[in-house]
PDB file of C-alpha atoms in Angstrom:
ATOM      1  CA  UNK A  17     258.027 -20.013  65.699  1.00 46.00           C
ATOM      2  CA  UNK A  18     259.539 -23.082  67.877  1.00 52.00           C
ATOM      3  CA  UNK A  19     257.950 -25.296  65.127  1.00 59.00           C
ATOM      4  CA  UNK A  20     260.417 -24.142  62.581  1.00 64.00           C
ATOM      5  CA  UNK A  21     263.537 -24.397  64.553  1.00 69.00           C
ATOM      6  CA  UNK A  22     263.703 -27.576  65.346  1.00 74.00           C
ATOM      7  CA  UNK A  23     266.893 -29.243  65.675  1.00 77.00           C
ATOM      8  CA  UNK A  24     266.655 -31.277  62.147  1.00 73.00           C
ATOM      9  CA  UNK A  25     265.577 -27.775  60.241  1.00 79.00           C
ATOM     10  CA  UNK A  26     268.678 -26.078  61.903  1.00 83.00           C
ATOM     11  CA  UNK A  27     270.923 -29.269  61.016  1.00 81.00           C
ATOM     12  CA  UNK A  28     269.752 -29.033  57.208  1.00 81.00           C
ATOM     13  CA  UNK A  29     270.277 -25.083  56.847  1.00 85.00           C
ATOM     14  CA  UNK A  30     273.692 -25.613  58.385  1.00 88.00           C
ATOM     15  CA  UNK A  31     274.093 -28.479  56.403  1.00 85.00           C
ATOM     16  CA  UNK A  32     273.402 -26.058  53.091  1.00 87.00           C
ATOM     17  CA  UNK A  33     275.130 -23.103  54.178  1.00 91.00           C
ATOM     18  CA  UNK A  34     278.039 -25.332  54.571  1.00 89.00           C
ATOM     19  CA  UNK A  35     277.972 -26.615  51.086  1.00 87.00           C
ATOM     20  CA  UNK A  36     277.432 -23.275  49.911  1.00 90.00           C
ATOM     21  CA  UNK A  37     280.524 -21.883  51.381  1.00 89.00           C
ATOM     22  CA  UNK A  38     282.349 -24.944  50.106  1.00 88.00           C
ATOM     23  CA  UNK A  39     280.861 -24.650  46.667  1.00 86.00           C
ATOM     24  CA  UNK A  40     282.207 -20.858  46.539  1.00 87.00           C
ATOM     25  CA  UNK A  41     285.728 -21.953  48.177  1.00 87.00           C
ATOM     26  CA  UNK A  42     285.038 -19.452  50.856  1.00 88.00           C
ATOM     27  CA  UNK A  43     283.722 -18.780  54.673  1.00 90.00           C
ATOM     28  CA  UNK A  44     282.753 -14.626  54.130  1.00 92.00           C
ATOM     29  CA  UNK A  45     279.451 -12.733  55.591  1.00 93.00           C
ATOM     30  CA  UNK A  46     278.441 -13.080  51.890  1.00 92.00           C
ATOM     31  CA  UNK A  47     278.409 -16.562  51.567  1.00 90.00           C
ATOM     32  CA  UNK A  48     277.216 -17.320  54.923  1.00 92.00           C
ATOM     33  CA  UNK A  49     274.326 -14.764  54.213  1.00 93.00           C
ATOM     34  CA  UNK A  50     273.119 -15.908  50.315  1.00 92.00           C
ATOM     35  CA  UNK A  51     273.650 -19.594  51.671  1.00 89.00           C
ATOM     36  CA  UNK A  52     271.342 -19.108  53.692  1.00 90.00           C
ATOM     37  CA  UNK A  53     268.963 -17.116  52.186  1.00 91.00           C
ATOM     38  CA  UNK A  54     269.061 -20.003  49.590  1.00 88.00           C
ATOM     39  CA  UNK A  55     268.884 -22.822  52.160  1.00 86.00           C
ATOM     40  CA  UNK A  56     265.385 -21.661  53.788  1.00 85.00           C
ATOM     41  CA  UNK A  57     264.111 -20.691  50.382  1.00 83.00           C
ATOM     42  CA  UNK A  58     264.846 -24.452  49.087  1.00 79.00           C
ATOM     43  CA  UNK A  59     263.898 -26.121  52.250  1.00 76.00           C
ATOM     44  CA  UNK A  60     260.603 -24.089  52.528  1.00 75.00           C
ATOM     45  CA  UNK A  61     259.624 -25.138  49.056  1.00 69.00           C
ATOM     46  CA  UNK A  62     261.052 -28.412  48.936  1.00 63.00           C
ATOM     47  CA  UNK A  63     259.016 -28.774  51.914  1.00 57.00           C
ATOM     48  CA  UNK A  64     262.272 -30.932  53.285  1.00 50.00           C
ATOM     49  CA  UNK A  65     260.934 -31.031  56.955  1.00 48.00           C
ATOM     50  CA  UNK A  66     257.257 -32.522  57.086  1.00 51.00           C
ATOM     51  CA  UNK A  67     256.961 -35.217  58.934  1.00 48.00           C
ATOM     52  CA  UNK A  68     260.663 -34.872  59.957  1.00 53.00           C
ATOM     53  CA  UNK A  69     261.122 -37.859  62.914  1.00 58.00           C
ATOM     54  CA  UNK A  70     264.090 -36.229  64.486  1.00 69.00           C
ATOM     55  CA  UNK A  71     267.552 -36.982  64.812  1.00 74.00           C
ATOM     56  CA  UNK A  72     269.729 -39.581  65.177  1.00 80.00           C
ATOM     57  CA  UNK A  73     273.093 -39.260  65.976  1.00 82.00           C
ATOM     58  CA  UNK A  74     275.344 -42.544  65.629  1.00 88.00           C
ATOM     59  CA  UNK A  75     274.596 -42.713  62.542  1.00 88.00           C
ATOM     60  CA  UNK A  76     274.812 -39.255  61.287  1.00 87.00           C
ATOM     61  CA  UNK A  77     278.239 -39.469  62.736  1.00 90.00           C
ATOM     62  CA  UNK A  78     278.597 -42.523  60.474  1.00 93.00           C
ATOM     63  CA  UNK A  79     277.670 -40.505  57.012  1.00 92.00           C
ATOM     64  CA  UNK A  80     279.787 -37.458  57.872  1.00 91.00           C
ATOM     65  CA  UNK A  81     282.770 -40.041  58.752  1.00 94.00           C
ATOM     66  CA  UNK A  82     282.422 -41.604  55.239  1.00 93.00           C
ATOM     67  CA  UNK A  83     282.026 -38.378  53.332  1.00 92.00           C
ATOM     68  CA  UNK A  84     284.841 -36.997  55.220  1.00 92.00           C
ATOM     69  CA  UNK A  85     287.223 -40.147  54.395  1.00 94.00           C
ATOM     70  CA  UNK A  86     285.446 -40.184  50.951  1.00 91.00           C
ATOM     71  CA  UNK A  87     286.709 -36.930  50.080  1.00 90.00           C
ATOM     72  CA  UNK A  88     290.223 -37.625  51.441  1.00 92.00           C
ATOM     73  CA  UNK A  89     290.405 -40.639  49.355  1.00 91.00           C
ATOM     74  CA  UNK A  90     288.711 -39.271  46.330  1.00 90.00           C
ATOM     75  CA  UNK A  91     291.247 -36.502  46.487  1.00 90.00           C
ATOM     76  CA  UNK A  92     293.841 -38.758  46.309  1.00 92.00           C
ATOM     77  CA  UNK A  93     292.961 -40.408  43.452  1.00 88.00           C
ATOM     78  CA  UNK A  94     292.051 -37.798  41.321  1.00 88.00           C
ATOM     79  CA  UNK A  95     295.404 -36.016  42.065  1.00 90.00           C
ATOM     80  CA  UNK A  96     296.943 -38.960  41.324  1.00 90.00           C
ATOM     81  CA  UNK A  97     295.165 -39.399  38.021  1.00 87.00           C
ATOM     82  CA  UNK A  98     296.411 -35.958  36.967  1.00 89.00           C
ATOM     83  CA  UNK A  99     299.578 -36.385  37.992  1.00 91.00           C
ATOM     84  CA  UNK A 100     300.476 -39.399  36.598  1.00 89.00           C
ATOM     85  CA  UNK A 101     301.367 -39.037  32.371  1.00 90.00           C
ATOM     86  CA  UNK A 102     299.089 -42.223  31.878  1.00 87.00           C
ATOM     87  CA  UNK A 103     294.785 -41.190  31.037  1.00 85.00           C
ATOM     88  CA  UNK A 104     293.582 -43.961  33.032  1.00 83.00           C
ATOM     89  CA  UNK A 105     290.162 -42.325  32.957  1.00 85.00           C
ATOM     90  CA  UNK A 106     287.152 -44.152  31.697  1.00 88.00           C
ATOM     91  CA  UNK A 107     283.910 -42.270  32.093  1.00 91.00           C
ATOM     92  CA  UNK A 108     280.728 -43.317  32.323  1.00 92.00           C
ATOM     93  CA  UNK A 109     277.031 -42.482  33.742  1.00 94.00           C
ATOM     94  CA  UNK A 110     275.582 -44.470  35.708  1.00 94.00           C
ATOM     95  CA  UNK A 111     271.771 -45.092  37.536  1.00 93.00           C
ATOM     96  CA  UNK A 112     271.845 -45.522  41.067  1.00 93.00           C
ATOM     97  CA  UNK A 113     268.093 -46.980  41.999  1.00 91.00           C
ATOM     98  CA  UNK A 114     267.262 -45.832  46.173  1.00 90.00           C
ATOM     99  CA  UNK A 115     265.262 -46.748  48.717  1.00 87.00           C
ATOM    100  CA  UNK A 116     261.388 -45.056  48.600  1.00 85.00           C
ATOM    101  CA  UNK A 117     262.650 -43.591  51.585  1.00 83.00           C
ATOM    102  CA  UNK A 118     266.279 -41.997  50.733  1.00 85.00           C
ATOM    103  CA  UNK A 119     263.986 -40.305  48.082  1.00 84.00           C
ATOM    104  CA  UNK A 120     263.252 -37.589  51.531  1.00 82.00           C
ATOM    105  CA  UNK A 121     266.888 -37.441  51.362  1.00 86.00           C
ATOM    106  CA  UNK A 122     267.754 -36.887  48.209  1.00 86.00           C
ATOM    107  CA  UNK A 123     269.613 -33.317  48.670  1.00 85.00           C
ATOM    108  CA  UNK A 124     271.152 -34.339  51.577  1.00 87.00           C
ATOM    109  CA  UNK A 125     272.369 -37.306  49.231  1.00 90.00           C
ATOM    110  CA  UNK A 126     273.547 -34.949  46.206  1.00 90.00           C
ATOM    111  CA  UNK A 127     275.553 -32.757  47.897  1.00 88.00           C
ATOM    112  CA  UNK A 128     277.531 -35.268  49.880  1.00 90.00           C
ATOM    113  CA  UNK A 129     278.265 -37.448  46.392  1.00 90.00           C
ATOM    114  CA  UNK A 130     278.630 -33.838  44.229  1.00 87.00           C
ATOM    115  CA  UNK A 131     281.251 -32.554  46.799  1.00 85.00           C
ATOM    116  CA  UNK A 132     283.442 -35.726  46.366  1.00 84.00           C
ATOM    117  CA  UNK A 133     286.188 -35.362  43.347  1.00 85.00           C
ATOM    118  CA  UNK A 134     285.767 -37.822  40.477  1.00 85.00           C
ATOM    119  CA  UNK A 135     282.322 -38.257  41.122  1.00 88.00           C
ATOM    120  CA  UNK A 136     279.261 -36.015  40.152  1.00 90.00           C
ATOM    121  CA  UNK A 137     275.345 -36.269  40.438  1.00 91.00           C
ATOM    122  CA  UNK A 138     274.046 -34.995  37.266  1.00 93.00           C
ATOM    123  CA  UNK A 139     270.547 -35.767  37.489  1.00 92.00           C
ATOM    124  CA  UNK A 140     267.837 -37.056  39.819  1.00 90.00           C
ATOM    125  CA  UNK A 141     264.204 -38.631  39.392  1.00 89.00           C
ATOM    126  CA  UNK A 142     262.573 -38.209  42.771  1.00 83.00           C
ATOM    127  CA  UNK A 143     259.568 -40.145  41.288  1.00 86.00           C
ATOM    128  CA  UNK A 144     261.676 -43.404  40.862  1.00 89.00           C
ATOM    129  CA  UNK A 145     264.304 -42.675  43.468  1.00 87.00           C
ATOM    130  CA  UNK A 146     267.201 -42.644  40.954  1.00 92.00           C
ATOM    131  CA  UNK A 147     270.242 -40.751  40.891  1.00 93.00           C
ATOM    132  CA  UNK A 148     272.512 -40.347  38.285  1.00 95.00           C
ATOM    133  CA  UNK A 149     275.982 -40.086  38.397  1.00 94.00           C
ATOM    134  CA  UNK A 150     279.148 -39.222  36.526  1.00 94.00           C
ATOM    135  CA  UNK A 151     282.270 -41.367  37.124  1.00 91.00           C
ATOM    136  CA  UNK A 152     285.776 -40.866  36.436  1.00 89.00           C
ATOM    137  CA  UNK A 153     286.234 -44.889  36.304  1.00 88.00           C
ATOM    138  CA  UNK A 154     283.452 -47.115  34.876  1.00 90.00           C
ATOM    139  CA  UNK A 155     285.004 -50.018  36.581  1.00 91.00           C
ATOM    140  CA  UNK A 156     284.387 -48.786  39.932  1.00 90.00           C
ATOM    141  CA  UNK A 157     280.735 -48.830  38.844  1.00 92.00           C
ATOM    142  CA  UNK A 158     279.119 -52.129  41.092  1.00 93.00           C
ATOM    143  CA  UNK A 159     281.147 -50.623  44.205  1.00 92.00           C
ATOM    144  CA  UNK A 160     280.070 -46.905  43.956  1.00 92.00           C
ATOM    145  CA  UNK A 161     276.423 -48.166  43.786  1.00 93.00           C
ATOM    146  CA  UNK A 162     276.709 -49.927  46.839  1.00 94.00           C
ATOM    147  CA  UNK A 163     278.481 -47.056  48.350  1.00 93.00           C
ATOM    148  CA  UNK A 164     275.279 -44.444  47.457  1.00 93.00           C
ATOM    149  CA  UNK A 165     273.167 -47.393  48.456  1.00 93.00           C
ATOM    150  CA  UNK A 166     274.674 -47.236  52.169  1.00 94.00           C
ATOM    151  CA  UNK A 167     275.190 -43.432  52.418  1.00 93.00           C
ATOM    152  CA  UNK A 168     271.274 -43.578  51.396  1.00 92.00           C
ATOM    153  CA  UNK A 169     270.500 -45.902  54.154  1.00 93.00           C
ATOM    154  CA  UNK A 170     272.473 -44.039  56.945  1.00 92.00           C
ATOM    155  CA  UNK A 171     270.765 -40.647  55.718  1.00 90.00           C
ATOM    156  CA  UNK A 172     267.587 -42.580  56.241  1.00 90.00           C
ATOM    157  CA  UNK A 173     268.524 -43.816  59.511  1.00 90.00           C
ATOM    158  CA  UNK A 174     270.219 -40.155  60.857  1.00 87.00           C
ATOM    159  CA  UNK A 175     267.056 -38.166  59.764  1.00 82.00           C
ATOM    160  CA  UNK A 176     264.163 -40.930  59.790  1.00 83.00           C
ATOM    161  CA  UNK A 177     260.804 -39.930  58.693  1.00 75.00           C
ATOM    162  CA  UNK A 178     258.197 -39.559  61.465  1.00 62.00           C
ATOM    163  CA  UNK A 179     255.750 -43.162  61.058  1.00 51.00           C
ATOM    164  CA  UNK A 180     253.170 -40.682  60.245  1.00 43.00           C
ATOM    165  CA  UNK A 181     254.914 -39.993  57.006  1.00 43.00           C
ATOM    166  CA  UNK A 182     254.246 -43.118  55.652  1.00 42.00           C
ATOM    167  CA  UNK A 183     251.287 -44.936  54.427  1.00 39.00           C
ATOM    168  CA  UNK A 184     250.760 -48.689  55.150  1.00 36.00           C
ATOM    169  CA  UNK A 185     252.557 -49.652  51.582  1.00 38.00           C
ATOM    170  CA  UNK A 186     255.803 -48.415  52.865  1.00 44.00           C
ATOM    171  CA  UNK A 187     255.859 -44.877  50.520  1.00 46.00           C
ATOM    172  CA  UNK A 188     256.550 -41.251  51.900  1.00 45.00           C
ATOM    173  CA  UNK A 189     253.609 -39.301  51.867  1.00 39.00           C
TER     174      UNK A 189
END
């Protein structure tokens, strides 16, 4: 029983339940309940926590900062957009390539880019590591990819695989 509540397993069903509530715009028994019904069911058969290598804090500080300020700023802008009389919109999807090891991270990745306005994962290849994402501004392409690129790398470096979980070529097992 102590092997499946350890603190990175509790951290990812909060984790879920949270974006559950926030997906349904509401904190209630309910949501708390199915989110987390739904958050063991998809971690069990995900199999999200073998080999998990613990936590690290300082830098799981540093993703939820940037989500946090990314969804202030995001906001912003896309209030701003549909405020303003002026369509400055120009949509595109885009392929974000990731790290063989942000591929063990890849929900953890989708929710905090899905939860942001103006910008949407709409698919995933876990067998190449790409995500790919809907933008409000194609511009913004070259600077959103290195954004995804870094929240990749600090999800890697918050919940790092144990060294067991990875052959000598570098790939998760």
């Amino acid at each position: 029983m102590r092997a499946l509540l350890t603190p990175r397993r509790v951290l990812t069903l909060t984790l879920l339940v949270a974006a559950w509530c926030a997906l349904w715009g509401a904190v209630s028994v309910a949501n708390v309940l199915s989110g987390t019904i739904v958050a063991v069911a998809a971690t069990l058969f995900a199999g999200v926590d073998r080999h998990a290598g613990g936590i690290r804090v300082v830098p799981l500080l540093q993703f939820a900062w940037i989500v946090a300020l990314d969804l202030v700023v995001s906001t912003v802008q896309v209030a701003w957009e549909i405020l303003t009389p002026t369509d400055y919109t120009d949509e595109a999807i885009i392929a974000v390539d990731t790290s063989i090891a942000a591929r063990s991270h890849f929900l953890m990745l989708v929710v905090a880019i899905t939860v942001t306005p103006g910008t949407a994962v709409v698919d995933t290849d876990a067998d190449t590591g790409r995500l790919y994402l809907h933008l409000l501004h194609a511009d913004k392409a070259p600077s959103i990819e290195r954004h995804v690129r870094r929240l990749a790398e600090l999800a890697c470096l918050a919940l790092p695989l144990d060294a067991s979980a990875t052959s000598a070529t570098g790939e998760a097992t």
